[in-house]
PDB file of C-alpha atoms in Angstrom:
ATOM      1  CA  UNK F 716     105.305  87.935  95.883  1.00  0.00           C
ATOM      2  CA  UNK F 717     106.279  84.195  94.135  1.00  0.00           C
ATOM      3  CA  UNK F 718     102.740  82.979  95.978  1.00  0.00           C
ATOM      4  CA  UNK F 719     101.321  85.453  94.452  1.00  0.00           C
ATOM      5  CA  UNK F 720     102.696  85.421  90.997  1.00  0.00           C
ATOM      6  CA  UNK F 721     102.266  81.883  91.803  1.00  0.00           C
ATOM      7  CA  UNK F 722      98.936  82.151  91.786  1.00  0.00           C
ATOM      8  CA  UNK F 723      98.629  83.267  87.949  1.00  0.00           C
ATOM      9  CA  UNK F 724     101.079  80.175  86.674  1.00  0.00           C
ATOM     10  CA  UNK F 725      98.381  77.665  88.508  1.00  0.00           C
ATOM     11  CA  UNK F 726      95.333  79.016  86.810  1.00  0.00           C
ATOM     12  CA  UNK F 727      96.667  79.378  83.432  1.00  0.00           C
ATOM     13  CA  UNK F 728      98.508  75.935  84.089  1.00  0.00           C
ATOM     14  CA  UNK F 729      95.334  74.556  85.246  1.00  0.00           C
ATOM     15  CA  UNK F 730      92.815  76.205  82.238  1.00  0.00           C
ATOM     16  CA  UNK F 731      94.920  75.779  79.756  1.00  0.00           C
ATOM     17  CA  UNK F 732      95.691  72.013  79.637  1.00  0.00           C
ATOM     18  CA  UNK F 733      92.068  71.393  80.260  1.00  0.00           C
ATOM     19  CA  UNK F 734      92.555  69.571  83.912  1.00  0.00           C
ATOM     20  CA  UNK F 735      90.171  71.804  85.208  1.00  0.00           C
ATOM     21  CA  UNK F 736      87.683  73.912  84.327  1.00  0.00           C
ATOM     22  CA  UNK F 737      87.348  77.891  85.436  1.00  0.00           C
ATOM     23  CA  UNK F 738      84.148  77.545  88.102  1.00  0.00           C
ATOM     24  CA  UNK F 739      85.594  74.561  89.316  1.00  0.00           C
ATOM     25  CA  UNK F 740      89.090  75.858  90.382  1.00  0.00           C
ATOM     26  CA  UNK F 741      87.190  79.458  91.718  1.00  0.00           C
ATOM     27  CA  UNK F 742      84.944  76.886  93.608  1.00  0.00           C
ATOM     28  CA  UNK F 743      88.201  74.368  94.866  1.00  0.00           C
ATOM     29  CA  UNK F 744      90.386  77.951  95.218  1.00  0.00           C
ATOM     30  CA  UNK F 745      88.369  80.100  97.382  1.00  0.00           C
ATOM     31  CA  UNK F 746      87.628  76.434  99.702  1.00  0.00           C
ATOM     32  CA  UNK F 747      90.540  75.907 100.332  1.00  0.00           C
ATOM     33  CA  UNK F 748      91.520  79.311 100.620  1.00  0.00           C
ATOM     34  CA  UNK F 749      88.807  79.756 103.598  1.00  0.00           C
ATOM     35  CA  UNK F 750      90.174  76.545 105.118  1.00  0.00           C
ATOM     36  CA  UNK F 751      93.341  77.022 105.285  1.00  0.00           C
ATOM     37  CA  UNK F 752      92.549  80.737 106.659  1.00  0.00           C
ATOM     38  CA  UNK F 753      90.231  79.030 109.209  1.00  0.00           C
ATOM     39  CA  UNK F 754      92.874  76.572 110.200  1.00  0.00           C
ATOM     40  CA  UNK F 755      95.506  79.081 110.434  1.00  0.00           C
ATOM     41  CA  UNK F 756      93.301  81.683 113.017  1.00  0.00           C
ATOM     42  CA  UNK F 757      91.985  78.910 115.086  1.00  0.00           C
ATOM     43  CA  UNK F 758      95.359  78.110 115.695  1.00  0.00           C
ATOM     44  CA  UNK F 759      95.986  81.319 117.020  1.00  0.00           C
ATOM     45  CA  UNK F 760      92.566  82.315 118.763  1.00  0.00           C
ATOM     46  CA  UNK F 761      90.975  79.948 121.180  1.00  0.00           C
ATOM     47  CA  UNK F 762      87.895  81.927 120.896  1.00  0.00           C
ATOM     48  CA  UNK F 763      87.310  83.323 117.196  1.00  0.00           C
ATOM     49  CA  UNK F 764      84.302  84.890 115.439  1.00  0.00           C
ATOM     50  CA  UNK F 765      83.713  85.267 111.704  1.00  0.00           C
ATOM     51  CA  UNK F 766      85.274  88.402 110.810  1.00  0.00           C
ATOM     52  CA  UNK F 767      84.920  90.092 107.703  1.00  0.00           C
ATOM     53  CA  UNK F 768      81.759  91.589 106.069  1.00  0.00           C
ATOM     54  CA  UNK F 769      79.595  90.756 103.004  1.00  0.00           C
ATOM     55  CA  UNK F 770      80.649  93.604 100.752  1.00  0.00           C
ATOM     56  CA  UNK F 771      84.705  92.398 101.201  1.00  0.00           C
ATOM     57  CA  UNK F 772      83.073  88.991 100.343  1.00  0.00           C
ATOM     58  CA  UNK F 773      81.818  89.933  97.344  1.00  0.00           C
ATOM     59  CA  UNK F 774      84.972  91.879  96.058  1.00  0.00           C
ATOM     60  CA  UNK F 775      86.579  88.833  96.568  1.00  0.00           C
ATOM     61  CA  UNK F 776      84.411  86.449  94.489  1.00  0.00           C
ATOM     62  CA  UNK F 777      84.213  88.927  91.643  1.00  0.00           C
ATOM     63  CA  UNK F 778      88.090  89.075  92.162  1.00  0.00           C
ATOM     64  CA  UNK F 779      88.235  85.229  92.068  1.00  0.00           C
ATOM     65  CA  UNK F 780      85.733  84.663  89.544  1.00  0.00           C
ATOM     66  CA  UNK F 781      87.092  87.224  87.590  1.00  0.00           C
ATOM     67  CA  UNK F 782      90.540  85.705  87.557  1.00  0.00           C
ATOM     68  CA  UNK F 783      90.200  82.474  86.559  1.00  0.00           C
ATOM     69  CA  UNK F 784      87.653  83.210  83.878  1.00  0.00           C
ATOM     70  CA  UNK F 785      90.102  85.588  82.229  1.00  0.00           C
ATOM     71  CA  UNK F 786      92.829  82.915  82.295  1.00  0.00           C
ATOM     72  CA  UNK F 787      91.228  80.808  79.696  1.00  0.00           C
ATOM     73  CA  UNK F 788      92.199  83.507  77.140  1.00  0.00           C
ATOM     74  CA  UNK F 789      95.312  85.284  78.481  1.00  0.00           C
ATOM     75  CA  UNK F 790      98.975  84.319  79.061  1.00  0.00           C
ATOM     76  CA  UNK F 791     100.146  84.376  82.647  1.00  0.00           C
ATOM     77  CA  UNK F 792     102.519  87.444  82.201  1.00  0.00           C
ATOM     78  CA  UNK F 793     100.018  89.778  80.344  1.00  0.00           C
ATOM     79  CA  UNK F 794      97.106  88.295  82.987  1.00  0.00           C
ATOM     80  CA  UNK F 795      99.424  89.356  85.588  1.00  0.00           C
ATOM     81  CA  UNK F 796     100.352  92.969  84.190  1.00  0.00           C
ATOM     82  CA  UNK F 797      96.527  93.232  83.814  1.00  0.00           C
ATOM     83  CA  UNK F 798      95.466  92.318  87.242  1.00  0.00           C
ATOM     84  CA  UNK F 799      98.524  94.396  89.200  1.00  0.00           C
ATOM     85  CA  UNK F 800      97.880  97.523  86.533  1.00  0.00           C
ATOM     86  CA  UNK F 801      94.195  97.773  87.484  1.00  0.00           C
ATOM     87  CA  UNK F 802      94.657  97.271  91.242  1.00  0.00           C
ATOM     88  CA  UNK F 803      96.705 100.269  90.931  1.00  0.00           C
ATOM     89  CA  UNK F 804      95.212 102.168  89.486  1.00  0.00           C
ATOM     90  CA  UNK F 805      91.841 101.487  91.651  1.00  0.00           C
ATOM     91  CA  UNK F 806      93.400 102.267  94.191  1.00  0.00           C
ATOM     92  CA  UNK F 807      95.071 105.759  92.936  1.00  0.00           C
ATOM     93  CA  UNK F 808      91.114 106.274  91.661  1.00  0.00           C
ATOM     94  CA  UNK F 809      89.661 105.959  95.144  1.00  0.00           C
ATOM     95  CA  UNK F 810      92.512 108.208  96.476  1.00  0.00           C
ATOM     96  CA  UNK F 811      91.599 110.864  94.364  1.00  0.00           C
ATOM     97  CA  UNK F 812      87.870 110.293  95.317  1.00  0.00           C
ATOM     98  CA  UNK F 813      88.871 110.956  98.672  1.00  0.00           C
ATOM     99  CA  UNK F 814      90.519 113.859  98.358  1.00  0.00           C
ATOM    100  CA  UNK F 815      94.363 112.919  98.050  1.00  0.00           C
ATOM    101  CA  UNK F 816      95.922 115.253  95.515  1.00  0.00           C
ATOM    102  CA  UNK F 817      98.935 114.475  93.219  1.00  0.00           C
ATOM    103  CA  UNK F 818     102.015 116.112  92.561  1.00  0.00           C
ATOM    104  CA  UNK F 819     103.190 116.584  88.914  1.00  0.00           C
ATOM    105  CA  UNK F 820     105.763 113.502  89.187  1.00  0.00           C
ATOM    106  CA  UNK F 821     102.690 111.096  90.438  1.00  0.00           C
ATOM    107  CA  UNK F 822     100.129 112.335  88.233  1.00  0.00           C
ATOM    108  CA  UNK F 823     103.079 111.480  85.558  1.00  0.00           C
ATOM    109  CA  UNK F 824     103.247 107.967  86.900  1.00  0.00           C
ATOM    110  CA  UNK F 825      99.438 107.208  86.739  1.00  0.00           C
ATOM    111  CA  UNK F 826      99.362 108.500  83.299  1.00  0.00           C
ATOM    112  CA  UNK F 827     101.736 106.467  81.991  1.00  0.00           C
ATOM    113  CA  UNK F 828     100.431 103.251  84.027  1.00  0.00           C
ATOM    114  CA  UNK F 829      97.298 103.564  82.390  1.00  0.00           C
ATOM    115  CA  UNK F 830      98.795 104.124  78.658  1.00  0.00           C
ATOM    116  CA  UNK F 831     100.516 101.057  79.307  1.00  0.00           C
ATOM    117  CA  UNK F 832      97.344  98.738  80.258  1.00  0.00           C
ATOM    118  CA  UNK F 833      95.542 100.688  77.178  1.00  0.00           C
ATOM    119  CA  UNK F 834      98.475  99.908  74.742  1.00  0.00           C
ATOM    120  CA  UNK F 835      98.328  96.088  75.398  1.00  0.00           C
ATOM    121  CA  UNK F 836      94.810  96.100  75.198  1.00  0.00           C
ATOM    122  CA  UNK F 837      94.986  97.875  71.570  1.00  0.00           C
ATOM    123  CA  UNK F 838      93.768  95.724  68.975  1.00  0.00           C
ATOM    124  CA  UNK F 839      96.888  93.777  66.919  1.00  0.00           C
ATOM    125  CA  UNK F 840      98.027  90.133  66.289  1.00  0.00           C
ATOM    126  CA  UNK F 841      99.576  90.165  69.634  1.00  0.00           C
ATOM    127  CA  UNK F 842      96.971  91.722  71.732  1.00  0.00           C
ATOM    128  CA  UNK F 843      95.157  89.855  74.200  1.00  0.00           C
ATOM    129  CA  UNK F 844      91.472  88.590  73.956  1.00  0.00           C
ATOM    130  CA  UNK F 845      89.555  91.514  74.563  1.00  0.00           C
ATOM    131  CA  UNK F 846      87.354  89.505  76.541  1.00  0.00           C
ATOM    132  CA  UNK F 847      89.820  88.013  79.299  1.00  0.00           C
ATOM    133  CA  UNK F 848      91.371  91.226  79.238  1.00  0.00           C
ATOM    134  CA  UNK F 849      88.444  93.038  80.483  1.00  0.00           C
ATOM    135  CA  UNK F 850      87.593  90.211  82.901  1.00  0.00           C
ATOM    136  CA  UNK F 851      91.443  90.783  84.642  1.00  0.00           C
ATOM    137  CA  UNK F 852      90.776  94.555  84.690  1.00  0.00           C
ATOM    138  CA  UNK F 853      87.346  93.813  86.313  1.00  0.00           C
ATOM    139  CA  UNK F 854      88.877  91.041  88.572  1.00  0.00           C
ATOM    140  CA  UNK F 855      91.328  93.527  89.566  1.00  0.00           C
ATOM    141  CA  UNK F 856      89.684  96.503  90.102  1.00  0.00           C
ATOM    142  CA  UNK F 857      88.071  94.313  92.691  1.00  0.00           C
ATOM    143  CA  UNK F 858      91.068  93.362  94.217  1.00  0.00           C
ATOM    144  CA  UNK F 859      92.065  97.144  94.615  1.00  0.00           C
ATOM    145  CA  UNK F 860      88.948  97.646  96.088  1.00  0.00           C
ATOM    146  CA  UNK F 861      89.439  94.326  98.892  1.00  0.00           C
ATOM    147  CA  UNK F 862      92.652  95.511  99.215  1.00  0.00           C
ATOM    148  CA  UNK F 863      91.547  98.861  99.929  1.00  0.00           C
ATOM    149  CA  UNK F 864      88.418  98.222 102.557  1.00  0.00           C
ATOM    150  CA  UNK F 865      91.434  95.697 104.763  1.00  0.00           C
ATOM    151  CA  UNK F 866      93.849  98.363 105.461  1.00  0.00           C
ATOM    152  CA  UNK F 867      91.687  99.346 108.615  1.00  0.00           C
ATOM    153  CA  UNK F 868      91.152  95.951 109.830  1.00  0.00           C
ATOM    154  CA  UNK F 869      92.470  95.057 113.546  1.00  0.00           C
ATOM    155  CA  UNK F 870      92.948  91.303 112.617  1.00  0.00           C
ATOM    156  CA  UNK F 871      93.359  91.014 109.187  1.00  0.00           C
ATOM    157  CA  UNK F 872      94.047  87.517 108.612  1.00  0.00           C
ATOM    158  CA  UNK F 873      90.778  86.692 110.616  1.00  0.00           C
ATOM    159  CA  UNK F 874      88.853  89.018 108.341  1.00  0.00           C
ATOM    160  CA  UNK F 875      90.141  87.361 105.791  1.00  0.00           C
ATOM    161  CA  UNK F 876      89.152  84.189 106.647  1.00  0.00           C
ATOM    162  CA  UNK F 877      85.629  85.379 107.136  1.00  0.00           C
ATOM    163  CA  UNK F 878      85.542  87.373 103.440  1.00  0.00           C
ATOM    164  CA  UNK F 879      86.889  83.369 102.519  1.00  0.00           C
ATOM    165  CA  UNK F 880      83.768  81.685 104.342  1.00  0.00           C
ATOM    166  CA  UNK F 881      81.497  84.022 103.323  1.00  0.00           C
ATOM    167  CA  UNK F 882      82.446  83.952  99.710  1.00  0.00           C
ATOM    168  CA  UNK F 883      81.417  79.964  99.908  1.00  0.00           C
ATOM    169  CA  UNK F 884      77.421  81.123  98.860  1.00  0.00           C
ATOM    170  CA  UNK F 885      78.642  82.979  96.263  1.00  0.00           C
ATOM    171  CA  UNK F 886      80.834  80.446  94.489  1.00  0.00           C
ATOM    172  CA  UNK F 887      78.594  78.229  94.668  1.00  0.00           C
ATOM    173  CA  UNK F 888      76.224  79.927  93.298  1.00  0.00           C
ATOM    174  CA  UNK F 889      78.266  80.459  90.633  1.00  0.00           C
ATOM    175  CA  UNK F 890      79.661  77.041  90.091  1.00  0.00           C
ATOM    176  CA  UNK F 891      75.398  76.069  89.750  1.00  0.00           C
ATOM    177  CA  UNK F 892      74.787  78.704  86.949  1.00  0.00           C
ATOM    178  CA  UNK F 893      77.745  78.143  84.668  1.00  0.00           C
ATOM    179  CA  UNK F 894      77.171  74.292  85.052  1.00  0.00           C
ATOM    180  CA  UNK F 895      80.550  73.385  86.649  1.00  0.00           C
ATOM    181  CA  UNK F 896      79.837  69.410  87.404  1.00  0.00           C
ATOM    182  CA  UNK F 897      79.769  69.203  83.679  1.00  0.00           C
ATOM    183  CA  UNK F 898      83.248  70.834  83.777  1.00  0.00           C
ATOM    184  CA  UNK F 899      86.070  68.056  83.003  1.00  0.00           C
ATOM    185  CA  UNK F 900      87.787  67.921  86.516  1.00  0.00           C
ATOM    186  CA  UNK F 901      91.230  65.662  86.764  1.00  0.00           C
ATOM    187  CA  UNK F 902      93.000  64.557  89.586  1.00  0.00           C
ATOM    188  CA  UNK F 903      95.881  67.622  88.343  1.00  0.00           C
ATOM    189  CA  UNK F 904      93.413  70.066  87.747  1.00  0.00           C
ATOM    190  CA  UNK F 905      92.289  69.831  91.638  1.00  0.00           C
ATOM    191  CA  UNK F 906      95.675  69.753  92.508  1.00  0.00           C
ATOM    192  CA  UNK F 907      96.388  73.249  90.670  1.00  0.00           C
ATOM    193  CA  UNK F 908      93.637  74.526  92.576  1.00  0.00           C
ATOM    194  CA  UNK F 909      93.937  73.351  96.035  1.00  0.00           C
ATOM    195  CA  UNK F 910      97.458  74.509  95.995  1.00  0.00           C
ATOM    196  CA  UNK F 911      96.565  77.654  94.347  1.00  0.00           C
ATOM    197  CA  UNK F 912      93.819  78.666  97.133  1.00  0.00           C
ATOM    198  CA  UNK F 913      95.515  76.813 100.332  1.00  0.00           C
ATOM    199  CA  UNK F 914      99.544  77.684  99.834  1.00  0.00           C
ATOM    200  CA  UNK F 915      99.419  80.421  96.944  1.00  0.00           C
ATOM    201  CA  UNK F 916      96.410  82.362  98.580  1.00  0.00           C
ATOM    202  CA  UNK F 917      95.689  81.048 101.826  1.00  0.00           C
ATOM    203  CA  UNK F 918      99.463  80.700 103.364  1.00  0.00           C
ATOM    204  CA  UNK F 919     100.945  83.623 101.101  1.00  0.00           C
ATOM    205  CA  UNK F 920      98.117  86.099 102.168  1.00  0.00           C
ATOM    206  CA  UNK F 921      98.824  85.029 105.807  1.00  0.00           C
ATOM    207  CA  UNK F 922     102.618  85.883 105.381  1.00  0.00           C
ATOM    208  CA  UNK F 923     101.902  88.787 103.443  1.00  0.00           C
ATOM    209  CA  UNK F 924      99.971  90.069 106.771  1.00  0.00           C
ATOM    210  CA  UNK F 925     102.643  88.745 108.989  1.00  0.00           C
ATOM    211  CA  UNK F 926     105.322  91.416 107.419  1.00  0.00           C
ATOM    212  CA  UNK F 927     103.404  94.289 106.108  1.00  0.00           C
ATOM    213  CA  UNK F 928     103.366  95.878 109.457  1.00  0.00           C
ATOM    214  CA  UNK F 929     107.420  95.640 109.393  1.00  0.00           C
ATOM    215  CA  UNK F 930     107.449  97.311 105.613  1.00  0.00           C
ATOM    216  CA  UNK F 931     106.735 101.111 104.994  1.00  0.00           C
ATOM    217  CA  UNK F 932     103.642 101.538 102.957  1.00  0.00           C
ATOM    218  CA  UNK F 933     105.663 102.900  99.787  1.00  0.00           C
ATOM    219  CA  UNK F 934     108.017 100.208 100.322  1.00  0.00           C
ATOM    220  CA  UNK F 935     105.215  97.588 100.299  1.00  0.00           C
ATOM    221  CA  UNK F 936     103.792  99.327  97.427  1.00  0.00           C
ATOM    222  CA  UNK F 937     107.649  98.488  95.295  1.00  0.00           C
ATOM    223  CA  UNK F 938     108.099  95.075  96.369  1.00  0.00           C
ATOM    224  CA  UNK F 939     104.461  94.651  94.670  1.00  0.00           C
ATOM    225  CA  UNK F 940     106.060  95.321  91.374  1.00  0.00           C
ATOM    226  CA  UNK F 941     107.504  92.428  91.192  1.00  0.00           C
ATOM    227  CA  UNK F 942     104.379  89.898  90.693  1.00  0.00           C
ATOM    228  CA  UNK F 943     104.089  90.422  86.793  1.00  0.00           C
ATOM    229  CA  UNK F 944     107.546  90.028  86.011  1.00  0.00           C
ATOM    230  CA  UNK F 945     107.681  86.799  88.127  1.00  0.00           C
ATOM    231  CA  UNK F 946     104.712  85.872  86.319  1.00  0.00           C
ATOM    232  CA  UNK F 947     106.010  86.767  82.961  1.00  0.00           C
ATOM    233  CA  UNK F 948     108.976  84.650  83.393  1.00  0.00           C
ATOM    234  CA  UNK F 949     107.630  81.909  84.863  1.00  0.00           C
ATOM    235  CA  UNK F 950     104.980  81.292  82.069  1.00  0.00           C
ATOM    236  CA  UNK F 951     108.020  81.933  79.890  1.00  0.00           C
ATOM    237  CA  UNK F 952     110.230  79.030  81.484  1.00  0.00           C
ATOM    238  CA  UNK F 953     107.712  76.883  82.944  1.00  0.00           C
ATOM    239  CA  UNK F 954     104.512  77.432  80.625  1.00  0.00           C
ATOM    240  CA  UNK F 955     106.218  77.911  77.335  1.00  0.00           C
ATOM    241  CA  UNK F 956     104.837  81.111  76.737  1.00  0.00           C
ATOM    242  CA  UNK F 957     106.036  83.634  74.424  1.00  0.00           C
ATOM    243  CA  UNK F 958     107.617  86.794  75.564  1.00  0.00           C
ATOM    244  CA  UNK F 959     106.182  89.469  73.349  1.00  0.00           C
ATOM    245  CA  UNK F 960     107.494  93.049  72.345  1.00  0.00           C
ATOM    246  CA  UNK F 961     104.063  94.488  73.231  1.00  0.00           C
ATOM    247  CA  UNK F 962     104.081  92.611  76.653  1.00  0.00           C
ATOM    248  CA  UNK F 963     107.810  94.335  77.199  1.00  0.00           C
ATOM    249  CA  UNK F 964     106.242  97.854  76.544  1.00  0.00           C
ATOM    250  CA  UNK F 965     103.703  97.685  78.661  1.00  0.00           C
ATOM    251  CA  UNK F 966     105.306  95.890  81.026  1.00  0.00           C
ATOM    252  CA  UNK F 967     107.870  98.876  81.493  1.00  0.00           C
ATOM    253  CA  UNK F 968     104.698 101.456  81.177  1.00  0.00           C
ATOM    254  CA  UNK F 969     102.715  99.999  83.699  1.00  0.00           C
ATOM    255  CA  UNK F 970     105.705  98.888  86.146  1.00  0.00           C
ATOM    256  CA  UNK F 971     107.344 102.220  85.704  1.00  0.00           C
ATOM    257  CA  UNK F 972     104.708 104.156  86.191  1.00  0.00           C
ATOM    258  CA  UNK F 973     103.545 103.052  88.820  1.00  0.00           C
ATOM    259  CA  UNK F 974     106.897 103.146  90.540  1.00  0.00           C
ATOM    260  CA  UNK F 975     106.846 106.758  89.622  1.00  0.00           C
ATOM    261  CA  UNK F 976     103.388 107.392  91.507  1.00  0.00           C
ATOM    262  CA  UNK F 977     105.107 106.041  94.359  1.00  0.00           C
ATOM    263  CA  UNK F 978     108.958 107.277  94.702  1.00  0.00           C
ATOM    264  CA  UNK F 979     106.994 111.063  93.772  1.00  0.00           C
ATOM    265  CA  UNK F 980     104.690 110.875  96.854  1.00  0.00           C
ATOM    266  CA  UNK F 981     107.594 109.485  98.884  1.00  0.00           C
ATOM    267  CA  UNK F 982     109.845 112.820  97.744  1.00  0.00           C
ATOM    268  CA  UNK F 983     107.058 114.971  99.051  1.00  0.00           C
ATOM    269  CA  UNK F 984     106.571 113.296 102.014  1.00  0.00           C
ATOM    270  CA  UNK F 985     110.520 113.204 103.077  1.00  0.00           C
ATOM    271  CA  UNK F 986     111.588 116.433 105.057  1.00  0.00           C
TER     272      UNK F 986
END
């Protein structure tokens, strides 16, 4: 959970004192993301084949893109609360697509989840960019989606890796349009990057995968609640951000009801 929280301090670090620009760190982030991934399988597998498919690939780039374009506006705490309260919530959508039905306690939760994303994107002097904000929601809705098409997957670090590879075209692609070798590019700024895609991404997905299969899914789910507040604090004592009352709120809407949606369907389930 710190790589992943992790993961919000570099970018805003990174965008926000100008080192690096945002289609140059999805560009140097999802790179060394995929070689690190690569690195890591081949180690394991003699024989290896590009796992993966092209639709994961593309939840990922918009995910990525998504990300670190929203970071040029938005503090690393309310990023984070953003990005965790929409993969949620995706993910509690496509349930209910399916056919999974909620009990009063969980319908509760989601409810007051969502209030709490809507409250801190109402407009006020301390409201977010609308902008970024929407760009976090977007970046994690595709997330919850990536997240979602994985759980099936025999190998998942190896599909991983693949989504990583095969998200090279698209970045690139990206990096072209939005002019990124005009982007101001430091020797920190690629540093923030590689370590966010290779350690924060790359390593902490890997371990992420090496212990879900030892956590129950609702206790996976909890432990998840954790990212924004690590991100909240450490843009608070490493970024010099500003802890604000409407961040708090939400924070406790989102967090808590979320871990309401999941301690109800956990009650149900028990015997």
């Amino acid at each position: 959970m710190i790589a992943f929280a992790a993961n919000s301090l570099l970018c805003r670090e990174a965008l926000a004192s100008g080192s690096v620009g945002a289609a140059s760190f999805t560009l140097l982030r999802l790179f060394s993301g995929a070689l690190c991934l690569y690195l890591i399988v081949s180690l394991r597998q003699r024989k290896w084949s590009v796992g993966g498919d092209w639709i994961s690939a593309l939840a990922l780039f918009t995910y990525a893109a998504g990300f670190s374009f929203a970071y040029i506006g938005l503090d690393a705490g309310a990023g984070a609360l953003l990005l965790f309260g929409a993969v949620q919530i995706t993910m509690i959508v496509v349930g209910l697509w399916s056919g999974e039905r909620l009990q009063l306690r969980q319908a509760l939760g989601a409810v007051t989840a969502f209030a709490g994303l809507l409250w801190l994107l109402l407009p006020g002097v301390t409201a977010p960019p609308l902008a970024a904000a929407l760009l976090m929601v977007l970046a994690g809705g595709a997330w919850g989606l990536y997240s979602l098409r994985g759980r099936g997957a025999v190998a998942p670090t190896s599909a991983s890796a693949g989504n990583f590879l095969r998200s090279l075209p698209l970045v690139l692609l990206l990096y072209w349009i939005c002019g990124g070798e005009e982007e101001t590019t430091s020797a920190l700024g690629i540093t923030y990057a590689l370590a966010s895609g290779a350690l924060a991404s790359g390593l902490g997905y890997a371990l992420w995968y090496a212990v879900l299969p030892a956590l129950r899914a609702t206790t996976a789910a909890t432990i998840q609640l954790s990212v924004p507040v690590i991100a909240a604090l450490g843009g608070i004592l490493l970024l010099d951000e500003a802890l604000t009352l409407r961040l708090v709120i939400a924070a406790i809407a989102v967090l808590g009801g979320v871990c309401l949606f999941i301690l109800g369907g956990q009650r149900v389930r028990s015997p």
